[in-house]
Tab-separated table of C-alpha atoms and ligand atoms in Angstrom:
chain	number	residue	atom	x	y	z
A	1	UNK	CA	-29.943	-11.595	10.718
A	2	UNK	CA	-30.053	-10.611	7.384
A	3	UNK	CA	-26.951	-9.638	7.143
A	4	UNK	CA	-25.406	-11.974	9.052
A	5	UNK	CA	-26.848	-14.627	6.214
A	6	UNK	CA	-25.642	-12.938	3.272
A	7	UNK	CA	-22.384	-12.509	5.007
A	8	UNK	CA	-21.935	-16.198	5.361
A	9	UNK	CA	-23.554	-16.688	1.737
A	10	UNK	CA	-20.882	-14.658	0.371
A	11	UNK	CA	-18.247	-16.191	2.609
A	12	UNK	CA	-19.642	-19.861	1.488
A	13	UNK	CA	-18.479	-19.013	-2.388
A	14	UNK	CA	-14.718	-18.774	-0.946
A	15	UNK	CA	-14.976	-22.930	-0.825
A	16	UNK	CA	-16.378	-23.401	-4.236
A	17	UNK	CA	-13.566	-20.471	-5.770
A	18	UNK	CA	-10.331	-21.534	-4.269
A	19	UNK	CA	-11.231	-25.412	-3.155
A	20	UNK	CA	-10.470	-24.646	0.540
A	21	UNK	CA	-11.330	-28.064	1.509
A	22	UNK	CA	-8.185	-29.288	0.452
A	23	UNK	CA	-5.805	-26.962	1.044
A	24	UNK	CA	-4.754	-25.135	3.894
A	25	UNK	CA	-7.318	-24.117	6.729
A	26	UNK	CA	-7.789	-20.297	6.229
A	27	UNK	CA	-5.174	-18.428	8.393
A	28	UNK	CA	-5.658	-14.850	10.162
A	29	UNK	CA	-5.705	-13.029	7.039
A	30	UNK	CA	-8.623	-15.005	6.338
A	31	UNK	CA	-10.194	-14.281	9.540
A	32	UNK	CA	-9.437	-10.358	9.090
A	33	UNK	CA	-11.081	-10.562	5.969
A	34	UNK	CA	-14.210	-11.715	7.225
A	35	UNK	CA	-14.099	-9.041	9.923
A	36	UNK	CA	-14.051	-6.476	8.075
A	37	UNK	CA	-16.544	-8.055	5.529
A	38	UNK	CA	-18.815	-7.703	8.602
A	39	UNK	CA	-18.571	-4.466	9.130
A	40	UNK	CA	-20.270	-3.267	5.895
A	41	UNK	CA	-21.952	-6.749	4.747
A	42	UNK	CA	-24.782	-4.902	2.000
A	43	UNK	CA	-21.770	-4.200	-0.037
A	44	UNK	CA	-20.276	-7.648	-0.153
A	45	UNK	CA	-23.804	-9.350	-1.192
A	46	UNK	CA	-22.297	-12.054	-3.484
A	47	UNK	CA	-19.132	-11.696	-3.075
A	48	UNK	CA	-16.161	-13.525	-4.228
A	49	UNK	CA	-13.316	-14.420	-1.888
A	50	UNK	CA	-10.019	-15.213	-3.951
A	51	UNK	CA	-7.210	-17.147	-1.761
A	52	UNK	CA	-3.657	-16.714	-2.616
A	53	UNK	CA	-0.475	-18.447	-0.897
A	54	UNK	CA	-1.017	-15.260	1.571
A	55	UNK	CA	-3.159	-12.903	0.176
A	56	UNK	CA	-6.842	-13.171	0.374
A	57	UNK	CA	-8.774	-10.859	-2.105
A	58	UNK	CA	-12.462	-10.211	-1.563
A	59	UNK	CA	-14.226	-8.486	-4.773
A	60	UNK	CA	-17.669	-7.401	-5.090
A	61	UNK	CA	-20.448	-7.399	-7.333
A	62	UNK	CA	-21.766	-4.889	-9.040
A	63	UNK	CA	-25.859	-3.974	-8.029
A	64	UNK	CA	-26.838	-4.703	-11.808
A	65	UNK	CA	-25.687	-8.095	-11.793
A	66	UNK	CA	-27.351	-9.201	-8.623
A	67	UNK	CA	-26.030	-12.780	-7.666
A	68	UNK	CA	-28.130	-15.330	-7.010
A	69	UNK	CA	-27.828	-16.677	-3.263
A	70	UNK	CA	-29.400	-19.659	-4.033
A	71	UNK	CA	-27.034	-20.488	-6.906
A	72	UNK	CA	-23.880	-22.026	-6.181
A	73	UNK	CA	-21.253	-19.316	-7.237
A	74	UNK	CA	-18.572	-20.487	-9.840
A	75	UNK	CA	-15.399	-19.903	-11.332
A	76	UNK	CA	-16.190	-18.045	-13.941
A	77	UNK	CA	-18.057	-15.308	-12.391
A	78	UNK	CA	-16.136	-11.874	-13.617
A	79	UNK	CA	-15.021	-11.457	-9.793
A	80	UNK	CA	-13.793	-14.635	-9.147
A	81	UNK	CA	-11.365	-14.167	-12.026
A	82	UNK	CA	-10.284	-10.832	-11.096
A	83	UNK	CA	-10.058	-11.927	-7.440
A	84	UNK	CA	-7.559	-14.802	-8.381
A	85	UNK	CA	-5.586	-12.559	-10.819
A	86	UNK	CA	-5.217	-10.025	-8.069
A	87	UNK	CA	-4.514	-12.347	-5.469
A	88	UNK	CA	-1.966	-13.369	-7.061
A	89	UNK	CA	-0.092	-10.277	-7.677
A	90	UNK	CA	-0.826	-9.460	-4.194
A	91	UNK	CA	1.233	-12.706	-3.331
A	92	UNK	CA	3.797	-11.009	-5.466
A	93	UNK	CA	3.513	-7.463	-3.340
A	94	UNK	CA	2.977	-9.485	0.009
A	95	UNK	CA	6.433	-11.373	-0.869
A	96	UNK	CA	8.662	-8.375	-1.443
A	97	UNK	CA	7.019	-6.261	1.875
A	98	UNK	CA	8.028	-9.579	3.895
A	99	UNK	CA	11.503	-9.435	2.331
A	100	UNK	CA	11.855	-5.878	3.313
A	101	UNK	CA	10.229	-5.344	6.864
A	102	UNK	CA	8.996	-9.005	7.664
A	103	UNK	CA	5.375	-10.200	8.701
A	104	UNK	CA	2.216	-8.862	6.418
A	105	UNK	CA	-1.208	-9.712	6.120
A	106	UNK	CA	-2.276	-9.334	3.247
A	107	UNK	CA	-6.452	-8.629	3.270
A	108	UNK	CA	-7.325	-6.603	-0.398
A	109	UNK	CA	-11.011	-5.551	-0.368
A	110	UNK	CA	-12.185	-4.489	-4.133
A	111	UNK	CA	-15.867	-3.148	-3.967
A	112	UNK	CA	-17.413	-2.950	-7.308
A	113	UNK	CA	-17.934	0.798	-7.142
A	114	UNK	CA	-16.018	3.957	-6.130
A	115	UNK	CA	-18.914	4.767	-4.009
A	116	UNK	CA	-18.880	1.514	-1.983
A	117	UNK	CA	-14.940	2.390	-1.745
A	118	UNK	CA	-15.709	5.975	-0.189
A	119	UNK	CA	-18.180	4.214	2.357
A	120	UNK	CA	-15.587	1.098	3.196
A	121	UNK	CA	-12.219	4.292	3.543
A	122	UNK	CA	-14.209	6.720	5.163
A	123	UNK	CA	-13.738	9.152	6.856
A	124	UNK	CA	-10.473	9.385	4.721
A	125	UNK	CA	-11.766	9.808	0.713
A	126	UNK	CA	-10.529	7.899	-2.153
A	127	UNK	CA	-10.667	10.512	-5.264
A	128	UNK	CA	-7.737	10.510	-7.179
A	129	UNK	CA	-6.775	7.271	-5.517
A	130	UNK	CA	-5.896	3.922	-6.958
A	131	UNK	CA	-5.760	2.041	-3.324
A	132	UNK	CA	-5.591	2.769	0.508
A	133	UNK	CA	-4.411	1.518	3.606
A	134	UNK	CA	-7.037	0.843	6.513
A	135	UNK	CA	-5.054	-0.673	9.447
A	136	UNK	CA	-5.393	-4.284	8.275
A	137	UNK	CA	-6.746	-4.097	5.022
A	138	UNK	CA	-5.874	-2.648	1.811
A	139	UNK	CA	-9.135	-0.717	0.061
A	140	UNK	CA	-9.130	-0.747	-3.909
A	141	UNK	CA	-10.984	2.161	-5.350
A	142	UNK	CA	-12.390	0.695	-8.681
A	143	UNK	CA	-11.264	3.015	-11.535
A	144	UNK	CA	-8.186	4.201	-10.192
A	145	UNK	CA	-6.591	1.042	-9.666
A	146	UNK	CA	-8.445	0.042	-13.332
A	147	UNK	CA	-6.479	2.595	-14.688
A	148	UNK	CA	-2.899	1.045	-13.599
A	149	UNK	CA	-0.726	-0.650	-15.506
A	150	UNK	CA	0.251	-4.726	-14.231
A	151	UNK	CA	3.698	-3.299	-12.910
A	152	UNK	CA	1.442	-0.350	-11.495
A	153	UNK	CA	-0.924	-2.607	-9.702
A	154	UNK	CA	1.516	-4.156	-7.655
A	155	UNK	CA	3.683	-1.150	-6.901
A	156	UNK	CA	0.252	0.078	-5.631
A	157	UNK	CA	-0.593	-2.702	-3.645
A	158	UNK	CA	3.443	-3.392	-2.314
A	159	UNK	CA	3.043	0.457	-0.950
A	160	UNK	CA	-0.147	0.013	0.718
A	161	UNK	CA	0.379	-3.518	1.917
A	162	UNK	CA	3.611	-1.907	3.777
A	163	UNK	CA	1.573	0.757	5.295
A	164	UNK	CA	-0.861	-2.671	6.813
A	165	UNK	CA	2.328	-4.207	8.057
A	166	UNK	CA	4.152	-0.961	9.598
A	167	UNK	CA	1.145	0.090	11.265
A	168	UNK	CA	0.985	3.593	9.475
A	169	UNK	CA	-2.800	4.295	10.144
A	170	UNK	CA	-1.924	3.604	13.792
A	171	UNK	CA	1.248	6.226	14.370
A	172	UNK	CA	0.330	9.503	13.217
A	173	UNK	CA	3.163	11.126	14.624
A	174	UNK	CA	5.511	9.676	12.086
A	175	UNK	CA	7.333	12.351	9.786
A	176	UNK	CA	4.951	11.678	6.559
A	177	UNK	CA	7.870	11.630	4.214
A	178	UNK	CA	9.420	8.530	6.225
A	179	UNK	CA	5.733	6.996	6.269
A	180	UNK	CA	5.589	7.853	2.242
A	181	UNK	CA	8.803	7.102	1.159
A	182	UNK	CA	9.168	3.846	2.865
A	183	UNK	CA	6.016	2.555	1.302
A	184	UNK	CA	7.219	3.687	-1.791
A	185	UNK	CA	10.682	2.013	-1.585
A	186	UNK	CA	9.268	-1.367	-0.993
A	187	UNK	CA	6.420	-1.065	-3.819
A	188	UNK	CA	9.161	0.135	-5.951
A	189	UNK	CA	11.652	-2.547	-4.702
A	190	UNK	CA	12.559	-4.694	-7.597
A	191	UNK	CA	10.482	-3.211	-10.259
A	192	UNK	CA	13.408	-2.460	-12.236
A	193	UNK	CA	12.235	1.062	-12.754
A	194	UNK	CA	14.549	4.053	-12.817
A	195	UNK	CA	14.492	6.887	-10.756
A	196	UNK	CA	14.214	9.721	-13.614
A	197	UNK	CA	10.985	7.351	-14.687
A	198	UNK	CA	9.440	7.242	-11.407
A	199	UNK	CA	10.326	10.532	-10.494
A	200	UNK	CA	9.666	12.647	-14.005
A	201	UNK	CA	7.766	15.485	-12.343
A	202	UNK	CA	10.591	16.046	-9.620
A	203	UNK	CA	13.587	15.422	-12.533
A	204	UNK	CA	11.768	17.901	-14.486
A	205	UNK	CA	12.169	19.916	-11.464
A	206	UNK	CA	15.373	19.783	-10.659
A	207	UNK	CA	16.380	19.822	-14.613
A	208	UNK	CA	15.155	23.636	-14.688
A	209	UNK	CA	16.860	24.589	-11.584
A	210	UNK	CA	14.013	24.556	-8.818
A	211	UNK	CA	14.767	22.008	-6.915
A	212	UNK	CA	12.915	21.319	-3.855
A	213	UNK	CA	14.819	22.610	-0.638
A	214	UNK	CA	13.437	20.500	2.414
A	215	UNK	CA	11.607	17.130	2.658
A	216	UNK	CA	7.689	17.106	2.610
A	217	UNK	CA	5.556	17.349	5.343
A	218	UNK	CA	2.428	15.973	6.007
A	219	UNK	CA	0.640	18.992	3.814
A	220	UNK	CA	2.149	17.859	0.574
A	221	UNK	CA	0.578	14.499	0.712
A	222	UNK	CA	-3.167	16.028	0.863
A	223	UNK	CA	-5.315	14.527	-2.316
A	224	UNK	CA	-5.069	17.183	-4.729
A	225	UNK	CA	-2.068	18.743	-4.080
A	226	UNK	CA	-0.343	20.695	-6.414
A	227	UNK	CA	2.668	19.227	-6.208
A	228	UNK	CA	1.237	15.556	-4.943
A	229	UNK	CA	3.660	13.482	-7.579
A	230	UNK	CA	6.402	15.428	-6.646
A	231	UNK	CA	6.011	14.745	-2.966
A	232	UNK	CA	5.718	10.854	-3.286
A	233	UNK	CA	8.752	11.463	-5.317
A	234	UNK	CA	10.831	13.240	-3.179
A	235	UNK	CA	9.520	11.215	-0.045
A	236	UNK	CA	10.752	7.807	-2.142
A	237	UNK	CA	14.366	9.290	-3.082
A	238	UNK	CA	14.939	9.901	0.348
A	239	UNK	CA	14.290	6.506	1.406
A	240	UNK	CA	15.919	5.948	-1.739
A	241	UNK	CA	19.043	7.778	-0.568
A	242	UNK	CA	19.260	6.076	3.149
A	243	UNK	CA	19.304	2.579	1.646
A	244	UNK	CA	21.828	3.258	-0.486
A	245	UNK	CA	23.942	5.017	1.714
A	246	UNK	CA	23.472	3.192	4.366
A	247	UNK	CA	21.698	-0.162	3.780
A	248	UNK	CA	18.504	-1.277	3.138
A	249	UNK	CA	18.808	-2.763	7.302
A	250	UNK	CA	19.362	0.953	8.167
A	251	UNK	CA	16.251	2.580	6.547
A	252	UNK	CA	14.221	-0.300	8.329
A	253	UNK	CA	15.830	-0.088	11.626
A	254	UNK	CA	15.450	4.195	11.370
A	255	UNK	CA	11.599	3.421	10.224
A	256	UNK	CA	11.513	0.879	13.317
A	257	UNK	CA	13.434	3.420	15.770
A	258	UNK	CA	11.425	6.693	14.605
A	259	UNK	CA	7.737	4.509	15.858
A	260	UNK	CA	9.391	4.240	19.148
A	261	UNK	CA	11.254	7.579	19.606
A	262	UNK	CA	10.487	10.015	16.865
A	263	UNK	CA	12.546	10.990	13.945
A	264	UNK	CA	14.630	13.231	15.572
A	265	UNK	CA	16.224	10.582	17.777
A	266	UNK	CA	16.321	7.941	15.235
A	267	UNK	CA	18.273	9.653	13.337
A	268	UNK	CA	20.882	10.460	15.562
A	269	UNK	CA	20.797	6.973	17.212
A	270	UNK	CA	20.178	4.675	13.883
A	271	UNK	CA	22.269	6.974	11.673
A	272	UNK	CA	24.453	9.360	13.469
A	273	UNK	CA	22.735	12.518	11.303
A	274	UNK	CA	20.132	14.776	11.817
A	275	UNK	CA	17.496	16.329	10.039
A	276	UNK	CA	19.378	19.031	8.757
A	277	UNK	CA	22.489	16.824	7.514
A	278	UNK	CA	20.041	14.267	5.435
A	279	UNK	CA	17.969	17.388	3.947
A	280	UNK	CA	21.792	18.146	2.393
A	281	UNK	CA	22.276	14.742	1.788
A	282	UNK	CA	19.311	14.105	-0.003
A	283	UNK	CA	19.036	17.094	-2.257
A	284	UNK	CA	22.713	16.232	-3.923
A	285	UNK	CA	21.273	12.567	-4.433
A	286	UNK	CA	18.574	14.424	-6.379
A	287	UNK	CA	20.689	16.098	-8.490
A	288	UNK	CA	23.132	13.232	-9.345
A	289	UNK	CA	19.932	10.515	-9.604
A	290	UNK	CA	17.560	13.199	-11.410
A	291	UNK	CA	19.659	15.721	-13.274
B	1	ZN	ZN1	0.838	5.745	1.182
């Protein structure tokens, strides 16, 4: 019961931050948010709810500044803010993921503390990690995603808000440098950003000759990898690659084929290559875009 209470206190301050009254009756995203606010209430005492044109941002307050439930929340409450700057450029992430694959929800839960981030991701961690996909709702982890820069913080969110809309956390199976890369492409989509500053561990790389000879698997992804930038690099140029040789419609329509029938097929039935011919492919397109 308890919980249940301070759920709906914290749910109550969405009214007073974003004036829901007169605007648009909250939509599913709303709804999801609230779910999953459910599921771990204690850490969402107090918390603000921040409503974009699609996004819907719920940040937390820290222990030492318990809020008052008794006290109308405001405005100009630290997480409100945040909340309503994020939400924004989660609007911003949300718009370019619907340009590229279509329909995304767009649910950002920021705890106030790396721990509460571990408890809300787990079993999967979050060290080392700015953000994370669950399979509706994108998981900040505090300091990481502090330590971003603007253009950083929506990359970040554009990658993991296409992970929420492809379903990643739901097909396993898929070839992790599709899953990877394809995220990557859309959080990098339009960010003006070059490949050789993107990808300035692989260039590096390839500039002294050791380039890397076959796409990465699901290994190279592991937090704390030794070679973790380099496979988010290499897993971006290939999706990279496809959409420039082929069309951006192509790498969608492989992503949308591989859920159904594995890589393997979608490759041969999207693209009329295999495996081997796009590892060739793809390693030339590293040399001419990173040499
Ligand atoms: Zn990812």
């Amino acid at each position: 019961m308890l919980a249940l209470a301070r759920l709906t206190a914290a749910v109550l301050v969405v009214a007073s931050v974003t004036g829901l009254a007169a605007d648009a009756p909250p939509d599913r995203a709303f709804a999801t948010a609230r779910t999953v606010m459910g599921e771990h209430p204690e850490i969402w005492v107090g918390a603000s709810i921040a409503r974009g044109k699609y996004a819907v941002v719920v940040t937390g307050h820290a222990a030492s500044t318990p809020p008052s439930l008794s006290t109308p929340p405001s405005l100009s409450t630290p997480g409100a803010r945040a909340g309503a700057g994020l939400a924004d450029v989660a609007d911003s992430a949300r718009r370019t993921v619907a340009r590229v694959w279509g329909q995304a929800d767009a649910v950002i839960l920021v705890p106030a503390t790396d721990e509460q981030a571990e408890v809300l991701a787990s079993p999967s961690g979050v060290a080392g990690l700015a953000a994370l996909a669950d399979v509706d709702h994108v998981i900040v982890a505090p300091s990481g995603f502090g330590r971003l820069s603007p253009t950083g913080r929506r990359v970040v969110l554009a990658h993991e808000l296409t992970h929420v809309a492809t379903g990643a956390a739901l097909s396993g199976d898929m070839p992790a440098w599709l899953v990877e890369g394809f995220a990557d492409y859309v959080g990098y989509h339009g960010s003006g950003l070059t490949a050789r500053a993107v990808a300035a561990e692989l260039a590096a790389e390839v500039r002294s000759g050791t380039p890397p000879v076959a796409l990465p698997g699901r290994e190279a992804f592991r937090p704390g990898g030794p070679r973790l930038p380099q496979a988010y690099e290499e897993a971006w140029l290939a999706c990279r690659y496809l959409a420039d040789r082929y069309g951006e419609h192509a790498l969608v329509a492989l992503y949308r084929a591989a859920r159904r029938h594995g890589i393997t097929t979608a490759l041969v039935e999207t693209l009329g290559t295999d495996l081997a011919e796009l590892t060739a492919a793809w390693r030339g397109y590293l040399r001419r875009e990173l040499a």
